[in-house]
Amino acid sequence: MTEKLSAAVARPTSQAAAVGSAVPSRPVGRIPALDVRPAVGDGDFPTKSVTGEALTITATVFREGHDAVNASIAITDPDGAVSYRPMTCTNPGLDTWVGTISADRPGMWSYRVEGWSDPYATWLHDAVIKVAADVDTEVMLEEGARLLERAVREVHHDGPARKTLRAAIAGLRDTGKEPGTRISAGTSAEVQQAMTTAPLRDWVSPGTSYDWWVERERALYGAWYEIFPRSEGAHFDEASGRWTTGTLRTAAQRLPAIAGMGFDVVYLTPVHPIGLTNRKGPNNTLTAGPEDPGSPYAIGSADGGHDAIHPDLGTFADFDAFVTAARGQGLEVALDLALQCSPDHPWVTEHPEWFTTRADGSIAYAENPPKKYQDIYPLNFDNDPQGIYAEVRRVVQVWIDHGVTIFRVDNPHTKPVEFWQWLISDVARDHPDIIWLAEAFTRPAMMAALAKVGFQQSYTYYAWRNEAHELREYVEELAHESASYMRPSFWPTTHDILTPYMQYGGPIAWKLRAALAATLSPTYGIYAGYELVEHVARPGAEEQIDNEKYEYKDRQWSRYEPGGDRDGQSLAPFLTRLNEIRGQHPALHWLRNITFHHVDDEQLLAFSKRAGDDVIIVVANTDPHSTRESTLRLNMGALGLSQHDGFVAHDLLTDATWHWGADNYVRLGPDTEPLHIVHLRRF
């Protein structure tokens, strides 16, 4: 495309200098393109998306006078090639322009909005009016012909478009025909299409360029399953009263069942040696018995630190075999990165400066009042940041070299943000496919900052958003305001979190919260045992009793399989169906495409997601204790339908079908199902 850059762009600088005014650091250009969104941190951080994800760009574009203005999005790919996408003014007179872009491969892209004068649109508007009124008719027709000649000469058009434009030029100058026929030659739909596809652009004014980091699909979409490897295959011998630990080899035997439920990622809690000093006993007690395994988050012993594997779990050969087995099942392996140490960690003696020493000479252990972690020393980055940076980078590389592609980072908000910015960026230089999930249940500003500096995903407040209005408000924030930098991961429970809603809601609550997590967010996860509705809390705490962090757990999975004595008591079939639905419906792979709909009952939540022709509607009763009836009022435009259209509503959970329209009766609760997941089928 030809860009006619005006020499006048340079004049404001010299003129400003002549009168002693401050020189603008960012000249607005002849056709200003301002208020570009998204612009994360005003452009300090890259906007995020994944391959194939639609990213909407908005800007305010205008000019002086009455000539037609237009706007384009200039996209620069990782190789430096520039392409353009058109924008549309959505509110004529108020100058808001909107366009959509997407990328076909990962890498660092950039985008900018360019305002420009549209001489063809200006002529089209004026010529139609003047020729109809027989004002300056011949002048207007000749000006049109000359504009189209410029277009043929200066802008690349394909063969059919060039033929169309040349025919229009001849038609405009054909004095043997009536003016109305001649003007029609230059204003036909074919000519307008050619001039829209490859426009003639004057006074092109590039706006600020914004970095756009495009990543692989798993950065946005996936289903996670968390395990403690030592529990998978663990067994308690009643006769001896002793536990046999699970290993990486026995944990690998669980992988077919995890993959069979449709999960994409198997997440391992720390696999490193565990310290003896201040080792925690069952339920976080301060005294551990000789058989108590301790918390895997108390990392480090004489057997090694973050770059070692607990001898009970096996060797690196066993870890490599686990990764190979996972890949064979279509699973990626995520590893917990917990940057903290047992008092027995080699770093404590080799680098005491990496920890905080109190006035009495002792090293401060970790606290998150009222929780205390006497078995853990947190790192202090102040005394030797360079040394800590280098060592953590080395440790991360060890696990990348052994097939880990995702890191779930424990409490990243207790480490400097600038450290994570450096680490994630440094790893990305050599391993751009690595994904980082921030376990940052903390203040919104810190969560946002961690996402902006590089974390691809973040845990969220989902576990504590239980009312319909709370979920709607929160997801609207995540899907719109925050979506350009933070990707949510929804977890109904974790090994640290068991909310009162989950303690007392019964199996209906567990089905509902898994289904909402799986449909509201492209990424969700569950902690092993979720399918067994492990809902009993430790007294006074919002976490499971007999917590797996401090002991082995043998869930005896075979008892829940067909033919077992607990067959039918597991949610595994329900979770499998959820993941099948997610896999079959691309509408559920995205975040920004959500629309909420009105339900008369305030306890019911309704939303839809649309990707092309695929439309999913979810209606959920957030009250797990009662059945509710109400009217669902759909925004038909968001579904790609007109207000009076009807459609077939196919419930993907129950296989029921109904004929739905704009207003529909719904009944949901314990005596039916807690929610509908509806696929819209046109008549």
XYZ file of C-alpha atoms in Angstrom:
683
model
C 0.000 0.000 0.000
C 1.234 3.452 -0.842
C 1.731 5.700 2.143
C 1.995 9.408 1.346
C 3.738 10.870 4.347
C 3.403 14.622 4.486
C 6.331 16.900 5.061
C 3.952 18.795 7.296
C 4.430 16.081 9.914
C 7.825 17.570 10.643
C 6.655 21.191 10.801
C 5.211 21.247 14.335
C 8.651 20.468 15.749
C 10.405 23.336 14.028
C 7.529 25.736 14.620
C 7.363 24.803 18.295
C 11.065 25.371 18.642
C 10.726 28.766 16.978
C 8.276 30.001 19.588
C 10.096 28.391 22.495
C 7.431 25.795 23.246
C 8.155 22.329 24.520
C 8.730 19.820 21.710
C 6.155 16.995 21.914
C 7.802 13.640 22.598
C 5.120 11.844 20.607
C 3.693 13.979 17.793
C 0.107 13.025 17.116
C 0.455 13.110 13.345
C -1.816 14.656 10.761
C -4.566 12.073 11.353
C -4.305 11.338 15.093
C -4.780 7.769 16.310
C -5.194 8.014 20.071
C -6.494 5.974 23.023
C -5.404 2.675 21.491
C -6.570 -0.368 23.441
C -5.354 -2.787 24.562
C -2.182 -1.097 25.720
C -0.954 -2.912 28.806
C 0.596 -0.474 31.223
C 0.333 2.213 28.514
C 2.573 0.019 26.370
C 5.161 -0.878 29.010
C 4.200 -4.566 28.758
C 3.151 -6.692 25.789
C -0.454 -7.530 25.058
C -1.025 -11.292 25.195
C -2.911 -13.719 23.001
C -2.444 -17.209 21.615
C -2.367 -18.430 18.047
C -5.737 -18.113 16.382
C -7.227 -15.964 19.155
C -9.194 -12.926 18.012
C -7.844 -9.722 19.560
C -10.005 -6.614 19.266
C -8.185 -3.301 18.836
C -9.923 0.024 19.442
C -8.734 3.579 18.898
C -9.957 7.137 18.524
C -9.132 8.377 15.007
C -10.156 11.761 13.576
C -8.975 14.733 11.535
C -9.696 18.365 10.923
C -12.313 19.476 8.452
C -14.794 17.305 6.599
C -12.674 15.025 4.430
C -13.164 11.319 5.012
C -10.894 9.678 7.558
C -10.071 6.005 7.818
C -7.924 3.724 9.956
C -5.992 0.485 9.667
C -4.120 -1.807 12.019
C -0.550 -2.392 10.905
C 0.717 -5.773 12.142
C 4.411 -6.631 12.262
C 5.179 -10.347 12.525
C 8.242 -11.818 14.303
C 10.221 -11.662 11.054
C 9.484 -7.974 10.513
C 6.925 -8.353 7.711
C 4.059 -5.848 7.875
C 0.437 -6.551 6.977
C -2.733 -4.520 7.421
C -6.212 -5.101 8.783
C -9.102 -2.675 8.215
C -10.902 -0.884 11.025
C -14.527 0.244 11.208
C -15.960 3.333 12.834
C -18.589 2.043 15.253
C -20.045 5.411 16.267
C -19.827 7.992 13.460
C -19.302 11.412 14.926
C -17.603 10.077 18.055
C -14.611 8.628 16.189
C -14.232 5.184 17.802
C -12.626 2.700 15.420
C -12.555 -1.059 15.930
C -10.685 -3.883 14.221
C -9.810 -7.505 14.925
C -6.451 -9.167 14.494
C -5.094 -12.651 15.094
C -1.759 -14.377 14.664
C -1.002 -17.708 13.031
C 2.186 -18.532 14.937
C 3.857 -17.782 18.275
C 6.414 -15.045 18.753
C 6.768 -11.365 19.525
C 4.531 -9.422 17.172
C 3.509 -5.777 17.330
C 0.586 -3.657 16.193
C -0.103 0.006 15.651
C -3.111 1.960 14.487
C -2.634 4.202 11.480
C -4.988 7.082 10.750
C -5.202 8.244 7.159
C -7.143 10.417 4.810
C -9.395 8.498 2.420
C -9.510 10.470 -0.849
C -11.810 7.976 -2.594
C -14.373 8.079 0.237
C -14.175 11.880 0.242
C -14.771 12.013 -3.509
C -17.537 9.395 -3.339
C -19.492 11.423 -0.781
C -19.119 14.734 -2.602
C -19.510 13.434 -6.159
C -22.782 11.621 -5.554
C -24.320 14.763 -4.084
C -22.933 17.195 -6.654
C -23.612 15.160 -9.773
C -27.176 14.542 -8.661
C -27.571 18.317 -8.204
C -25.653 19.051 -11.435
C -23.027 21.078 -9.572
C -19.485 20.904 -11.001
C -20.481 17.694 -12.729
C -17.627 17.417 -15.227
C -15.049 18.434 -12.611
C -16.269 15.794 -10.164
C -16.274 13.064 -12.808
C -12.751 13.934 -13.924
C -11.491 14.069 -10.336
C -12.905 10.595 -9.812
C -11.163 9.282 -12.896
C -7.863 10.783 -11.760
C -8.246 9.253 -8.283
C -8.791 5.827 -9.766
C -5.798 6.308 -12.041
C -3.726 7.026 -8.943
C -5.078 3.887 -7.342
C -4.088 1.756 -10.335
C -0.672 3.379 -10.438
C 0.218 3.539 -6.747
C -1.565 0.643 -5.052
C -1.201 -3.053 -5.750
C -4.451 -4.612 -6.956
C -5.001 -8.103 -8.280
C -5.881 -8.610 -11.947
C -9.696 -8.519 -11.651
C -9.602 -5.409 -9.451
C -7.297 -3.572 -11.875
C -9.643 -4.443 -14.731
C -12.588 -3.140 -12.712
C -10.834 0.147 -11.949
C -9.741 0.718 -15.541
C -13.279 0.127 -16.738
C -14.521 2.630 -14.158
C -12.016 5.232 -15.347
C -13.234 4.826 -18.907
C -16.851 5.005 -17.790
C -16.312 8.232 -15.822
C -14.834 9.871 -18.952
C -17.384 8.538 -21.402
C -18.984 11.836 -22.436
C -21.344 9.997 -24.731
C -23.346 8.842 -21.729
C -25.499 10.592 -19.163
C -23.784 11.892 -15.972
C -25.811 9.478 -13.857
C -24.475 6.516 -15.803
C -20.938 7.874 -15.669
C -20.982 8.440 -11.909
C -22.318 4.911 -11.448
C -19.207 3.570 -13.159
C -17.007 5.069 -10.442
C -19.266 4.253 -7.503
C -20.291 0.671 -8.254
C -20.120 -1.982 -5.539
C -17.222 -3.626 -7.384
C -15.201 -0.407 -7.434
C -15.927 0.284 -3.774
C -14.849 -3.239 -2.883
C -11.583 -2.828 -4.780
C -10.891 0.516 -3.092
C -11.683 -0.963 0.328
C -9.527 -4.048 -0.133
C -6.522 -2.019 -1.300
C -7.254 1.614 -0.456
C -5.550 4.757 -1.600
C -4.208 6.228 1.659
C -3.082 9.844 2.079
C -1.447 11.513 5.058
C -0.808 8.175 6.766
C -0.110 8.883 10.426
C 1.296 5.897 12.319
C 0.410 5.753 15.988
C 2.419 4.187 18.782
C 3.527 0.600 18.236
C 2.611 -1.937 20.923
C 4.307 -5.267 21.592
C 2.062 -8.284 21.155
C 3.252 -11.578 22.606
C 1.596 -14.542 20.895
C 1.944 -17.961 22.488
C 0.886 -21.539 21.892
C -2.679 -22.596 22.592
C -1.902 -24.327 25.904
C -1.114 -20.919 27.412
C -4.852 -20.188 27.254
C -6.663 -23.508 26.981
C -6.212 -26.725 28.929
C -7.488 -28.995 31.694
C -5.122 -29.749 34.581
C -5.038 -32.668 37.014
C -2.898 -32.330 40.160
C -1.267 -35.258 41.950
C 1.106 -35.891 44.818
C 3.317 -38.548 43.169
C 4.061 -40.229 46.490
C 0.364 -40.997 46.993
C -0.146 -42.680 43.639
C 0.643 -46.273 44.482
C 1.019 -45.680 48.226
C -0.289 -48.458 50.451
C -0.839 -48.867 54.179
C -0.063 -52.263 55.658
C -2.525 -52.932 58.466
C -0.352 -55.671 59.909
C 2.819 -53.628 60.300
C 1.155 -50.238 60.622
C 3.520 -48.834 58.027
C 3.121 -47.059 54.712
C 4.736 -47.996 51.457
C 5.321 -44.857 49.419
C 4.248 -44.386 45.870
C 6.963 -43.666 43.324
C 7.279 -41.994 39.971
C 6.911 -45.434 38.403
C 3.673 -46.187 40.269
C 2.424 -42.654 39.609
C 2.904 -43.299 35.894
C 0.369 -46.121 36.192
C -2.269 -43.511 37.021
C -1.652 -41.554 33.806
C -4.016 -43.555 31.533
C -6.919 -42.834 33.901
C -6.064 -39.115 34.003
C -5.785 -38.937 30.223
C -8.920 -41.049 29.909
C -10.870 -38.356 31.725
C -9.716 -35.900 29.071
C -7.138 -33.864 30.956
C -4.285 -32.171 29.098
C -1.789 -31.470 31.881
C -0.641 -33.592 34.824
C 0.678 -31.311 37.547
C 3.196 -32.705 40.046
C 3.670 -31.204 43.478
C 7.381 -30.938 44.401
C 9.363 -34.140 43.855
C 12.496 -33.037 45.718
C 14.093 -34.330 48.935
C 12.267 -33.244 52.102
C 14.012 -31.898 55.182
C 13.972 -33.467 58.656
C 14.338 -30.330 60.763
C 10.948 -29.123 62.024
C 9.270 -31.664 59.752
C 5.490 -31.382 59.934
C 3.310 -34.280 61.019
C -0.291 -35.099 60.068
C -2.637 -32.120 59.764
C 0.216 -29.620 60.108
C 1.189 -30.740 63.595
C 4.595 -29.660 64.865
C 5.859 -33.113 65.767
C 6.435 -35.708 63.060
C 6.819 -39.398 63.721
C 9.564 -41.482 62.126
C 7.179 -42.673 59.395
C 5.723 -39.251 58.541
C 6.903 -38.137 55.087
C 6.716 -34.385 55.766
C 5.593 -31.633 53.435
C 7.075 -31.740 49.936
C 7.171 -27.946 50.136
C 9.891 -28.183 52.809
C 12.476 -28.721 50.101
C 16.006 -29.909 50.686
C 17.985 -32.429 52.718
C 21.304 -34.202 52.655
C 19.990 -35.866 49.496
C 19.932 -32.555 47.627
C 17.774 -29.560 46.854
C 15.676 -28.199 44.022
C 17.729 -30.001 41.392
C 17.286 -33.421 42.999
C 14.562 -36.071 43.274
C 13.459 -37.564 46.583
C 15.045 -41.031 46.817
C 11.652 -42.510 47.787
C 10.242 -41.383 44.420
C 13.066 -42.754 42.313
C 15.729 -41.353 40.022
C 15.940 -39.051 37.049
C 15.587 -42.121 34.884
C 12.251 -42.743 36.595
C 11.273 -39.107 36.088
C 12.163 -39.335 32.406
C 10.065 -42.484 32.124
C 7.141 -40.656 33.756
C 7.419 -37.796 31.260
C 7.621 -40.218 28.350
C 4.567 -42.078 29.600
C 2.672 -38.800 30.033
C 3.482 -37.696 26.512
C 2.363 -41.069 25.250
C -1.027 -40.323 26.816
C -1.163 -36.826 25.304
C -0.344 -35.134 28.620
C 2.098 -32.342 29.326
C 3.957 -32.396 32.646
C 3.786 -29.383 34.950
C 6.103 -29.204 37.949
C 5.695 -27.178 41.123
C 8.458 -24.584 41.466
C 8.525 -23.686 45.163
C 11.419 -21.328 45.865
C 11.788 -22.038 49.572
C 13.952 -24.321 51.619
C 13.943 -26.733 54.486
C 16.525 -25.831 57.143
C 18.411 -28.861 55.781
C 18.652 -27.558 52.209
C 22.220 -27.324 50.871
C 21.662 -23.631 50.132
C 21.280 -22.878 53.850
C 24.877 -23.829 54.605
C 26.381 -22.878 51.246
C 24.626 -19.492 50.939
C 23.360 -18.250 54.316
C 23.167 -14.769 52.774
C 20.180 -15.985 50.745
C 18.028 -16.042 53.885
C 16.851 -13.568 56.513
C 18.747 -13.669 59.783
C 16.885 -12.419 62.852
C 18.357 -10.445 65.757
C 18.974 -13.631 67.770
C 20.963 -15.167 64.925
C 18.235 -17.587 63.842
C 16.899 -17.766 60.306
C 13.314 -16.586 59.914
C 10.869 -19.270 58.851
C 7.916 -18.639 56.553
C 4.628 -17.234 57.834
C 1.323 -16.279 56.294
C -0.590 -15.358 59.453
C -2.319 -17.211 60.927
C -0.512 -19.990 59.053
C 3.037 -20.797 60.128
C 5.541 -22.871 58.193
C 8.248 -23.715 60.717
C 9.727 -26.272 58.310
C 10.396 -23.688 55.591
C 12.897 -20.859 55.159
C 11.907 -18.265 52.535
C 14.556 -16.836 50.249
C 15.766 -13.260 50.714
C 16.663 -11.701 47.360
C 18.243 -8.549 48.798
C 21.770 -9.638 49.673
C 22.859 -11.579 46.579
C 20.252 -11.255 43.856
C 22.725 -12.112 41.137
C 23.623 -15.375 42.830
C 20.011 -16.384 43.443
C 18.991 -15.451 39.906
C 21.710 -17.610 38.394
C 21.013 -20.587 40.637
C 17.260 -20.593 40.052
C 17.814 -20.300 36.322
C 20.119 -23.326 36.489
C 17.534 -25.311 38.456
C 14.761 -24.469 36.007
C 16.941 -25.628 33.140
C 17.489 -28.988 34.845
C 13.765 -29.698 34.719
C 13.290 -28.324 31.211
C 16.029 -30.687 30.077
C 14.018 -33.531 31.612
C 10.828 -32.694 29.736
C 8.924 -30.281 31.964
C 7.049 -27.770 29.780
C 4.990 -25.976 32.442
C 5.894 -24.577 35.855
C 3.261 -23.990 38.514
C 4.967 -21.442 40.755
C 4.230 -21.563 44.472
C 3.617 -18.165 46.083
C 5.337 -16.029 43.417
C 4.000 -12.903 45.125
C 6.530 -13.422 47.942
C 9.433 -12.905 45.537
C 10.421 -9.722 43.686
C 8.380 -9.027 40.570
C 11.513 -7.973 38.715
C 13.005 -11.407 39.378
C 10.093 -13.138 37.626
C 10.270 -10.688 34.745
C 13.921 -11.564 34.256
C 13.550 -15.316 34.745
C 10.561 -15.834 32.457
C 12.105 -13.649 29.769
C 15.464 -15.397 29.998
C 13.889 -18.844 29.744
C 11.718 -17.726 26.816
C 14.773 -16.809 24.752
C 15.743 -20.465 24.463
C 12.447 -22.158 25.318
C 9.510 -20.022 24.155
C 7.058 -22.902 24.682
C 7.494 -22.931 28.472
C 4.351 -21.856 30.352
C 4.240 -20.370 33.856
C 1.218 -20.518 36.190
C 1.248 -18.124 39.141
C -0.221 -19.434 42.396
C -0.746 -15.917 43.658
C -3.811 -15.711 45.891
C -2.950 -12.171 46.832
C -3.764 -8.511 46.254
C -5.134 -7.626 42.802
C -2.254 -5.258 42.028
C 0.337 -7.976 42.619
C -1.632 -10.564 40.635
C -1.868 -8.130 37.745
C 1.821 -7.227 37.914
C 2.918 -10.866 37.827
C 0.782 -11.429 34.750
C 2.096 -8.312 33.046
C 5.739 -9.264 33.523
C 5.354 -12.718 32.012
C 3.235 -15.301 33.813
C 1.014 -16.839 31.159
C -1.620 -18.006 33.640
C -2.803 -17.150 37.108
C -4.834 -18.767 39.819
C -7.811 -16.589 40.621
C -10.429 -15.789 43.241
C -12.821 -18.252 41.585
C -12.975 -20.526 44.636
C -14.460 -17.659 46.655
C -16.884 -16.345 44.021
C -19.988 -18.453 44.549
C -23.022 -16.227 43.992
C -24.274 -15.697 40.448
C -23.708 -11.930 40.555
C -20.184 -12.411 41.967
C -19.238 -14.804 39.186
C -20.659 -12.559 36.487
C -18.860 -9.462 37.753
C -15.570 -11.308 38.199
C -15.582 -13.086 34.836
C -16.552 -9.912 32.986
C -13.467 -8.290 34.493
C -11.248 -11.227 33.540
C -12.654 -11.554 30.024
C -12.452 -7.867 29.161
C -10.378 -5.526 31.309
C -7.736 -8.084 32.281
C -7.731 -10.386 29.263
C -4.968 -8.541 27.455
C -2.426 -9.534 30.114
C -3.854 -12.155 32.527
C -5.226 -15.585 31.684
C -7.288 -17.120 34.489
C -7.033 -20.696 35.695
C -10.141 -21.768 37.628
C -9.745 -24.340 40.414
C -12.756 -25.257 42.601
C -10.415 -26.703 45.260
C -6.678 -27.188 45.687
C -4.568 -29.019 48.249
C -4.627 -25.739 50.199
C -8.241 -24.631 49.631
C -11.545 -26.170 50.657
C -14.127 -23.410 50.967
C -17.301 -23.674 53.080
C -19.294 -23.851 49.838
C -17.467 -27.067 48.965
C -17.569 -28.415 52.524
C -21.339 -28.190 52.806
C -22.668 -28.144 49.229
C -22.551 -31.906 48.672
C -21.950 -33.650 45.327
C -24.191 -31.137 43.534
C -21.821 -28.310 44.497
C -18.831 -30.329 43.316
C -20.438 -31.045 39.953
C -21.508 -27.437 39.557
C -18.182 -25.848 40.450
C -16.244 -28.158 38.145
C -18.647 -27.464 35.293
C -18.545 -23.703 35.785
C -14.749 -23.754 35.998
C -14.581 -25.793 32.794
C -16.935 -23.530 30.842
C -16.294 -20.043 32.224
C -12.521 -20.314 31.835
C -10.536 -21.911 28.999
C -8.107 -23.284 31.611
C -9.291 -25.073 34.712
C -7.965 -27.733 37.044
C -8.836 -30.161 39.768
C -6.858 -31.692 42.578
C -6.766 -35.504 42.789
C -9.643 -36.728 44.901
C -12.034 -34.135 43.529
C -13.918 -36.897 41.772
C -14.407 -38.566 45.189
C -15.903 -35.373 46.711
C -13.307 -35.094 49.480
C -15.213 -32.440 51.382
C -14.241 -32.868 55.054
C -12.182 -29.973 56.380
C -9.646 -29.859 59.184
C -11.377 -28.129 62.117
C -10.799 -24.407 62.001
C -9.241 -24.470 58.537
C -10.442 -24.195 54.944
C -8.454 -27.182 53.768
C -8.901 -30.951 53.714
C -8.516 -32.958 56.897
C -5.691 -35.506 56.810
C -4.135 -33.230 54.242
C -2.011 -34.892 51.628
C 0.647 -32.234 52.118
C 1.679 -34.003 55.317
C 0.925 -37.684 54.737
C 0.351 -40.371 52.179
C -3.113 -41.001 50.783
C -4.249 -44.236 49.196
C -7.488 -43.451 47.382
C -7.950 -47.045 46.228
C -9.048 -45.970 42.772
C -9.939 -49.493 41.703
C -12.867 -49.549 44.131
C -14.580 -46.818 42.072
C -14.127 -48.524 38.736
C -16.855 -50.633 37.094
C -17.328 -53.730 39.217
C -15.751 -52.165 42.296
C -17.629 -51.917 45.565
C -17.865 -48.117 45.134
C -18.789 -48.112 41.474
C -21.029 -45.112 40.733
C -19.736 -43.033 43.658
C -17.150 -41.103 41.624
C -17.547 -37.924 39.574
C -14.993 -39.237 37.085
C -17.648 -39.912 34.400
C -19.001 -36.385 34.855
C -15.527 -34.859 34.560
C -14.870 -36.997 31.502
C -18.019 -35.674 29.870
C -17.049 -32.076 30.703
C -13.692 -32.517 29.015
C -15.292 -34.212 26.006
C -17.609 -31.229 25.621
C -14.670 -28.827 25.880
C -12.720 -30.740 23.275
C -15.618 -30.921 20.834
C -16.661 -27.270 21.069
C -14.118 -24.577 20.152
C -16.371 -21.905 21.667
C -15.154 -23.116 25.079
C -11.496 -22.709 24.126
C -11.627 -18.928 24.397
C -12.080 -16.335 27.147
C -12.935 -13.034 25.459
C -15.987 -14.429 23.635
C -18.280 -14.678 26.674
C -21.687 -12.974 26.912
C -23.882 -13.042 30.008
C -27.660 -13.318 29.737
C -30.457 -12.370 32.097
C -32.269 -14.872 34.313
C -35.126 -13.669 36.496
C -33.923 -15.717 39.502
C -30.836 -14.048 40.957
C -29.351 -17.410 41.987
C -29.171 -18.565 38.374
C -26.247 -17.706 36.125
C -26.475 -17.770 32.334
C -23.796 -17.132 29.741
C -22.880 -18.089 26.206
C -19.699 -18.490 24.224
C -19.508 -18.299 20.464
C -16.763 -19.202 17.994
C -17.919 -19.023 14.401
C -20.926 -21.311 14.057
C -20.260 -23.041 17.384
C -22.435 -21.609 20.169
C -22.621 -22.939 23.735
C -25.125 -21.676 26.320
C -24.672 -22.490 30.008
C -27.405 -22.003 32.614
C -26.453 -22.867 36.198
C -28.169 -22.852 39.577
C -25.561 -21.569 42.025
C -27.654 -22.700 45.018
C -26.691 -26.364 45.586
C -29.395 -26.905 48.192
C -32.618 -26.125 46.315
C -34.235 -26.575 42.928
C -35.153 -23.324 41.204
C -37.404 -22.433 38.286
C -37.079 -19.253 36.279
C -37.185 -17.570 32.889
C -34.000 -17.292 30.859
C -33.937 -14.228 28.619
C -31.362 -14.566 25.854
C -29.505 -11.830 24.003
C -30.224 -13.326 20.589
C -27.799 -11.062 18.757
C -24.917 -12.475 20.793
C -25.921 -15.930 19.573
C -25.920 -14.847 15.934
C -29.734 -14.904 15.764
C -32.510 -12.371 15.343
C -34.910 -11.626 18.170
C -37.699 -13.803 16.762
C -35.587 -16.787 15.723
C -35.912 -20.190 17.320
C -33.365 -22.971 17.657
C -32.839 -26.488 18.970
C -31.264 -26.469 22.437
C -29.329 -29.723 22.895
C -28.216 -30.334 26.486
C -24.807 -31.964 26.170
C -24.931 -33.367 29.719
C -28.298 -35.115 29.570
C -28.816 -35.383 25.796
C -32.243 -33.727 26.163
C -33.413 -31.310 23.477
C -35.873 -28.424 23.547
C -37.058 -25.730 21.177
C -35.813 -22.428 22.541
C -36.200 -18.803 21.585
C -35.514 -15.483 23.262
C -37.401 -16.414 26.492
C -37.187 -19.918 27.968
C -38.299 -21.802 31.062
C -35.514 -23.502 33.051
C -35.613 -25.735 36.124
C -32.351 -26.689 37.811
C -31.313 -28.160 41.142
C -30.564 -31.276 43.174
C -33.562 -33.198 41.846
C -32.523 -32.679 38.206
C -29.092 -31.340 37.253
C -27.413 -28.206 38.605
C -26.840 -26.810 35.113
C -27.506 -27.050 31.401
C -24.652 -27.018 28.904
C -26.546 -26.368 25.697
C -25.303 -26.603 22.137
C -27.279 -24.319 19.840
C -28.472 -26.055 16.701
C -30.308 -24.126 14.018
C -33.537 -25.488 12.581
